[in-house]
Each structure stands twice: as structure tokens, then as C-alpha cells.
Amino acid sequence: MPASLRRRTLLALGAGALAAPLMPRAALAADPLEITWDDLVPPGTPWPEIAGQGVYDEVNDIWRPEWDENGLKMNTAYDGKLIRMPGYIIPMVSDSSGVTEFILVPYVGACIHVPPPPPNQLVYVTTQEPWGSDDMWTAIWVTGLMEMEARSTEIAEIGYRLTAQQIEEYQW
């Protein structure tokens, strides 16, 4: 290989190596994995059950039940992966431009009209670009980087975090 070609090849490889850490992790990934709510429960784990009364907030009419150990088990297969999943929003942080943080839930009214699902069935979503609607009745798709991250809110205990790259209305 001629010296000039070798030099250009090394420069290109070096530039790529330097730029890679600056790229978002998800940008390095292929297409997102499309997952369902059942996928968030580790394979072979029985469905969680309510194990105790938990906490009832009379002022806000919110019941946070105590779940058995199966509700606390997370599926590590999706940690650090680019995923796409459907759900409904429970707004947590919003302003006039839209919602920037919300809990993604598997069914309409979860956490509001009925007790919250177990932690391994709740995803805390953050987004740089506000989602223009706080309509809890509209199903959406969220694509982004999934991470296992326990979080406690006034509404529920949450097991996953998703940094959204794209949010779109679910088309039936």
C-alpha cells in the first residue's frame, strides 16, 4: 500500500474513532427493537401480584399497592438498547409547548383511575422535543434508548427509563 493511501486510511480511521464517542449511542444502532409490555417482564418470571396494602394518599386519591418480588424484576435484555414500544402517557412535566417528561403506561387510566401497574410495567420517559399533547387517551409509539432505572414518583414506583428520540401517535 502506498504511503499516501496508508496515511489517508489511518487519518480516516482516527477521525472515525474520535467522532464515535460524540455520537449518541442509539445513532450507532440499527433499527429499534419493537417490544411489548410483556417483554419487560423477564422470561420465566410469573406475572406480578399485589402482595400488600401499600400506601393510599387520601388527598390525591392515589393508591400505591405493594407488589410481590416479581413486580420488581426487570428484563436486562433491553438495558442500553434502542427500542420502540406503544403505550399511553401520564404527564409529569409539561409547559405551554408540551410534555417533556411522562410515565408510559400499558393501558388507559393506569396510575390515575386504577392502582398503578408494577414497576416492571412502567417506563419514565424524557424527551428533548416536547410532545404537543397531554391527552392520556391517545395511544403513542415511543422510540428511544431504554435503561433499567428505579424511580419513585408520587404516583408510582417505576422500573425503566426511556430517553425518547421519537414520539408519534399510534395508528390502529
PDB file of C-alpha atoms in Angstrom:
ATOM      1  CA  MET A   1       0.000   0.000   0.000  1.00  0.00           C
ATOM      2  CA  PRO A   2       1.482   3.383  -0.969  1.00  0.00           C
ATOM      3  CA  ALA A   3       2.369   5.695   1.919  1.00  0.00           C
ATOM      4  CA  SER A   4      -0.165   8.374   0.900  1.00  0.00           C
ATOM      5  CA  LEU A   5      -3.034   5.847   0.791  1.00  0.00           C
ATOM      6  CA  ARG A   6      -1.960   4.347   4.123  1.00  0.00           C
ATOM      7  CA  ARG A   7      -1.810   7.859   5.655  1.00  0.00           C
ATOM      8  CA  ARG A   8      -5.328   8.703   4.375  1.00  0.00           C
ATOM      9  CA  THR A   9      -6.684   5.398   5.662  1.00  0.00           C
ATOM     10  CA  LEU A  10      -5.160   5.970   9.100  1.00  0.00           C
ATOM     11  CA  LEU A  11      -6.493   9.548   9.193  1.00  0.00           C
ATOM     12  CA  ALA A  12      -9.986   8.368   8.266  1.00  0.00           C
ATOM     13  CA  LEU A  13      -9.918   5.621  10.893  1.00  0.00           C
ATOM     14  CA  GLY A  14      -8.594   8.032  13.512  1.00  0.00           C
ATOM     15  CA  ALA A  15     -11.252  10.638  12.725  1.00  0.00           C
ATOM     16  CA  GLY A  16     -13.958   7.978  12.983  1.00  0.00           C
ATOM     17  CA  ALA A  17     -12.606   6.761  16.309  1.00  0.00           C
ATOM     18  CA  LEU A  18     -12.552  10.313  17.666  1.00  0.00           C
ATOM     19  CA  ALA A  19     -16.070  11.094  16.437  1.00  0.00           C
ATOM     20  CA  ALA A  20     -17.695   7.874  17.692  1.00  0.00           C
ATOM     21  CA  PRO A  21     -17.845   8.928  21.375  1.00  0.00           C
ATOM     22  CA  LEU A  22     -19.547  12.165  20.330  1.00  0.00           C
ATOM     23  CA  MET A  23     -22.390  10.334  18.579  1.00  0.00           C
ATOM     24  CA  PRO A  24     -25.425   9.297  20.618  1.00  0.00           C
ATOM     25  CA  ARG A  25     -25.323   5.592  21.485  1.00  0.00           C
ATOM     26  CA  ALA A  26     -28.576   4.988  19.679  1.00  0.00           C
ATOM     27  CA  ALA A  27     -27.244   6.595  16.489  1.00  0.00           C
ATOM     28  CA  LEU A  28     -24.749   3.755  16.315  1.00  0.00           C
ATOM     29  CA  ALA A  29     -27.521   1.165  16.499  1.00  0.00           C
ATOM     30  CA  ALA A  30     -29.580  -0.342  13.710  1.00  0.00           C
ATOM     31  CA  ASP A  31     -33.368  -0.287  13.648  1.00  0.00           C
ATOM     32  CA  PRO A  32     -35.050  -0.173  17.062  1.00  0.00           C
ATOM     33  CA  LEU A  33     -36.303  -3.378  18.650  1.00  0.00           C
ATOM     34  CA  GLU A  34     -40.090  -3.275  18.748  1.00  0.00           C
ATOM     35  CA  ILE A  35     -41.169  -4.576  22.137  1.00  0.00           C
ATOM     36  CA  THR A  36     -44.410  -5.149  24.015  1.00  0.00           C
ATOM     37  CA  TRP A  37     -45.253  -4.733  27.675  1.00  0.00           C
ATOM     38  CA  ASP A  38     -44.896  -8.465  28.256  1.00  0.00           C
ATOM     39  CA  ASP A  39     -41.263  -8.183  27.120  1.00  0.00           C
ATOM     40  CA  LEU A  40     -40.469  -6.012  30.165  1.00  0.00           C
ATOM     41  CA  VAL A  41     -41.053  -8.966  32.497  1.00  0.00           C
ATOM     42  CA  PRO A  42     -38.022 -11.295  32.450  1.00  0.00           C
ATOM     43  CA  PRO A  43     -38.637 -14.601  30.657  1.00  0.00           C
ATOM     44  CA  GLY A  44     -39.871 -17.308  33.018  1.00  0.00           C
ATOM     45  CA  THR A  45     -40.992 -14.811  35.670  1.00  0.00           C
ATOM     46  CA  PRO A  46     -44.608 -15.213  36.819  1.00  0.00           C
ATOM     47  CA  TRP A  47     -46.857 -12.179  36.426  1.00  0.00           C
ATOM     48  CA  PRO A  48     -46.606  -9.857  39.469  1.00  0.00           C
ATOM     49  CA  GLU A  49     -49.349  -9.836  42.089  1.00  0.00           C
ATOM     50  CA  ILE A  50     -50.340  -7.329  44.747  1.00  0.00           C
ATOM     51  CA  ALA A  51     -48.730  -8.521  47.982  1.00  0.00           C
ATOM     52  CA  GLY A  52     -49.863  -5.851  50.433  1.00  0.00           C
ATOM     53  CA  GLN A  53     -51.999  -2.790  51.031  1.00  0.00           C
ATOM     54  CA  GLY A  54     -49.165  -0.363  50.324  1.00  0.00           C
ATOM     55  CA  VAL A  55     -49.789   3.386  50.595  1.00  0.00           C
ATOM     56  CA  TYR A  56     -53.036   5.266  49.994  1.00  0.00           C
ATOM     57  CA  ASP A  57     -52.874   9.048  49.507  1.00  0.00           C
ATOM     58  CA  GLU A  58     -56.364  10.225  50.522  1.00  0.00           C
ATOM     59  CA  VAL A  59     -55.778  13.824  49.439  1.00  0.00           C
ATOM     60  CA  ASN A  60     -54.899  12.895  45.844  1.00  0.00           C
ATOM     61  CA  ASP A  61     -56.887   9.621  45.802  1.00  0.00           C
ATOM     62  CA  ILE A  62     -53.841   7.597  44.739  1.00  0.00           C
ATOM     63  CA  TRP A  63     -53.215   4.046  45.898  1.00  0.00           C
ATOM     64  CA  ARG A  64     -49.690   2.654  45.550  1.00  0.00           C
ATOM     65  CA  PRO A  65     -50.002  -1.064  46.291  1.00  0.00           C
ATOM     66  CA  GLU A  66     -47.134  -3.230  47.425  1.00  0.00           C
ATOM     67  CA  TRP A  67     -46.102  -5.713  44.710  1.00  0.00           C
ATOM     68  CA  ASP A  68     -44.542  -9.137  45.166  1.00  0.00           C
ATOM     69  CA  GLU A  69     -40.899  -9.654  44.139  1.00  0.00           C
ATOM     70  CA  ASN A  70     -41.886 -10.456  40.534  1.00  0.00           C
ATOM     71  CA  GLY A  71     -43.029  -6.859  40.054  1.00  0.00           C
ATOM     72  CA  LEU A  72     -39.520  -5.672  40.878  1.00  0.00           C
ATOM     73  CA  LYS A  73     -37.720  -7.935  38.397  1.00  0.00           C
ATOM     74  CA  MET A  74     -36.553  -6.127  35.263  1.00  0.00           C
ATOM     75  CA  ASN A  75     -35.643  -7.623  31.903  1.00  0.00           C
ATOM     76  CA  THR A  76     -31.955  -6.779  31.433  1.00  0.00           C
ATOM     77  CA  ALA A  77     -32.090  -7.718  27.728  1.00  0.00           C
ATOM     78  CA  TYR A  78     -33.274  -4.195  26.820  1.00  0.00           C
ATOM     79  CA  ASP A  79     -30.921  -2.203  29.052  1.00  0.00           C
ATOM     80  CA  GLY A  80     -28.977   0.210  26.833  1.00  0.00           C
ATOM     81  CA  LYS A  81     -30.915  -0.809  23.703  1.00  0.00           C
ATOM     82  CA  LEU A  82     -32.754   1.290  21.159  1.00  0.00           C
ATOM     83  CA  ILE A  83     -36.387   0.186  21.440  1.00  0.00           C
ATOM     84  CA  ARG A  84     -39.824   1.148  20.167  1.00  0.00           C
ATOM     85  CA  MET A  85     -42.932   0.483  22.240  1.00  0.00           C
ATOM     86  CA  PRO A  86     -46.560   1.610  22.438  1.00  0.00           C
ATOM     87  CA  GLY A  87     -48.415   2.989  25.419  1.00  0.00           C
ATOM     88  CA  TYR A  88     -50.297   5.875  26.976  1.00  0.00           C
ATOM     89  CA  ILE A  89     -48.946   8.911  28.791  1.00  0.00           C
ATOM     90  CA  ILE A  90     -49.322  10.124  32.340  1.00  0.00           C
ATOM     91  CA  PRO A  91     -47.847  13.663  32.147  1.00  0.00           C
ATOM     92  CA  MET A  92     -45.271  14.515  34.805  1.00  0.00           C
ATOM     93  CA  VAL A  93     -43.561  17.679  33.466  1.00  0.00           C
ATOM     94  CA  SER A  94     -45.146  19.979  30.908  1.00  0.00           C
ATOM     95  CA  ASP A  95     -45.380  23.588  29.853  1.00  0.00           C
ATOM     96  CA  SER A  96     -47.105  25.540  27.077  1.00  0.00           C
ATOM     97  CA  SER A  97     -45.016  23.765  24.413  1.00  0.00           C
ATOM     98  CA  GLY A  98     -45.990  20.263  25.554  1.00  0.00           C
ATOM     99  CA  VAL A  99     -44.987  17.349  27.759  1.00  0.00           C
ATOM    100  CA  THR A 100     -41.257  16.726  28.325  1.00  0.00           C
ATOM    101  CA  GLU A 101     -41.473  14.006  30.983  1.00  0.00           C
ATOM    102  CA  PHE A 102     -44.157  11.379  31.394  1.00  0.00           C
ATOM    103  CA  ILE A 103     -44.830   7.863  32.581  1.00  0.00           C
ATOM    104  CA  LEU A 104     -45.531   5.477  29.716  1.00  0.00           C
ATOM    105  CA  VAL A 105     -48.228   3.049  30.829  1.00  0.00           C
ATOM    106  CA  PRO A 106     -49.694  -0.073  29.198  1.00  0.00           C
ATOM    107  CA  TYR A 107     -53.374   0.915  29.319  1.00  0.00           C
ATOM    108  CA  VAL A 108     -55.609   3.981  29.546  1.00  0.00           C
ATOM    109  CA  GLY A 109     -56.051   5.288  33.077  1.00  0.00           C
ATOM    110  CA  ALA A 110     -53.208   3.304  34.647  1.00  0.00           C
ATOM    111  CA  CYS A 111     -51.969   5.139  37.767  1.00  0.00           C
ATOM    112  CA  ILE A 112     -54.900   7.576  37.673  1.00  0.00           C
ATOM    113  CA  HIS A 113     -58.225   5.721  37.763  1.00  0.00           C
ATOM    114  CA  VAL A 114     -56.888   2.386  38.967  1.00  0.00           C
ATOM    115  CA  PRO A 115     -53.866   1.312  41.031  1.00  0.00           C
ATOM    116  CA  PRO A 116     -50.583   1.614  39.138  1.00  0.00           C
ATOM    117  CA  PRO A 117     -49.091  -1.425  37.438  1.00  0.00           C
ATOM    118  CA  PRO A 118     -45.956  -2.973  38.980  1.00  0.00           C
ATOM    119  CA  PRO A 119     -42.592  -1.206  38.472  1.00  0.00           C
ATOM    120  CA  ASN A 120     -41.596  -3.553  35.646  1.00  0.00           C
ATOM    121  CA  GLN A 121     -44.651  -2.334  33.712  1.00  0.00           C
ATOM    122  CA  LEU A 122     -43.923   1.401  33.953  1.00  0.00           C
ATOM    123  CA  VAL A 123     -41.448   3.466  31.931  1.00  0.00           C
ATOM    124  CA  TYR A 124     -40.362   7.023  32.806  1.00  0.00           C
ATOM    125  CA  VAL A 125     -39.861   8.900  29.529  1.00  0.00           C
ATOM    126  CA  THR A 126     -37.892  12.097  28.990  1.00  0.00           C
ATOM    127  CA  THR A 127     -37.762  13.958  25.704  1.00  0.00           C
ATOM    128  CA  GLN A 128     -35.842  16.976  24.414  1.00  0.00           C
ATOM    129  CA  GLU A 129     -38.640  17.816  21.982  1.00  0.00           C
ATOM    130  CA  PRO A 130     -41.923  18.333  23.854  1.00  0.00           C
ATOM    131  CA  TRP A 131     -44.814  16.073  22.884  1.00  0.00           C
ATOM    132  CA  GLY A 132     -47.562  18.509  21.956  1.00  0.00           C
ATOM    133  CA  SER A 133     -50.399  16.752  23.747  1.00  0.00           C
ATOM    134  CA  ASP A 134     -51.059  15.722  27.314  1.00  0.00           C
ATOM    135  CA  ASP A 135     -54.048  13.658  26.154  1.00  0.00           C
ATOM    136  CA  MET A 136     -53.961  10.499  28.249  1.00  0.00           C
ATOM    137  CA  TRP A 137     -56.472   8.781  25.972  1.00  0.00           C
ATOM    138  CA  THR A 138     -54.315   8.769  22.837  1.00  0.00           C
ATOM    139  CA  ALA A 139     -52.045   5.773  22.260  1.00  0.00           C
ATOM    140  CA  ILE A 140     -48.499   6.616  21.168  1.00  0.00           C
ATOM    141  CA  TRP A 141     -45.302   4.945  19.988  1.00  0.00           C
ATOM    142  CA  VAL A 142     -42.076   5.954  21.725  1.00  0.00           C
ATOM    143  CA  THR A 143     -38.675   5.178  20.234  1.00  0.00           C
ATOM    144  CA  GLY A 144     -35.539   5.727  22.272  1.00  0.00           C
ATOM    145  CA  LEU A 145     -32.803   4.403  24.499  1.00  0.00           C
ATOM    146  CA  MET A 146     -34.137   2.089  27.234  1.00  0.00           C
ATOM    147  CA  GLU A 147     -32.394   1.772  30.590  1.00  0.00           C
ATOM    148  CA  MET A 148     -33.203  -0.019  33.811  1.00  0.00           C
ATOM    149  CA  GLU A 149     -33.596   2.725  36.384  1.00  0.00           C
ATOM    150  CA  ALA A 150     -35.687   2.555  39.530  1.00  0.00           C
ATOM    151  CA  ARG A 151     -37.561   5.769  40.224  1.00  0.00           C
ATOM    152  CA  SER A 152     -40.156   6.697  42.795  1.00  0.00           C
ATOM    153  CA  THR A 153     -42.794   9.313  41.988  1.00  0.00           C
ATOM    154  CA  GLU A 154     -45.852  10.473  43.896  1.00  0.00           C
ATOM    155  CA  ILE A 155     -47.903   8.258  41.569  1.00  0.00           C
ATOM    156  CA  ALA A 156     -45.934   5.017  41.321  1.00  0.00           C
ATOM    157  CA  GLU A 157     -42.696   3.088  41.583  1.00  0.00           C
ATOM    158  CA  ILE A 158     -41.088   2.843  38.132  1.00  0.00           C
ATOM    159  CA  GLY A 159     -38.541   0.328  36.850  1.00  0.00           C
ATOM    160  CA  TYR A 160     -37.391   1.655  33.472  1.00  0.00           C
ATOM    161  CA  ARG A 161     -36.281   4.933  31.902  1.00  0.00           C
ATOM    162  CA  LEU A 162     -36.571   5.757  28.217  1.00  0.00           C
ATOM    163  CA  THR A 163     -34.817   8.703  26.593  1.00  0.00           C
ATOM    164  CA  ALA A 164     -37.143   9.401  23.688  1.00  0.00           C
ATOM    165  CA  GLN A 165     -35.815  10.152  20.236  1.00  0.00           C
ATOM    166  CA  GLN A 166     -39.201   9.986  18.552  1.00  0.00           C
ATOM    167  CA  ILE A 167     -42.803  10.075  19.736  1.00  0.00           C
ATOM    168  CA  GLU A 168     -45.678   9.526  17.360  1.00  0.00           C
ATOM    169  CA  GLU A 169     -49.370   8.787  17.544  1.00  0.00           C
ATOM    170  CA  TYR A 170     -50.224   5.099  17.391  1.00  0.00           C
ATOM    171  CA  GLN A 171     -52.072   4.229  14.184  1.00  0.00           C
ATOM    172  CA  TRP A 172     -54.680   1.489  14.611  1.00  0.00           C
TER     173      TRP A 172
END
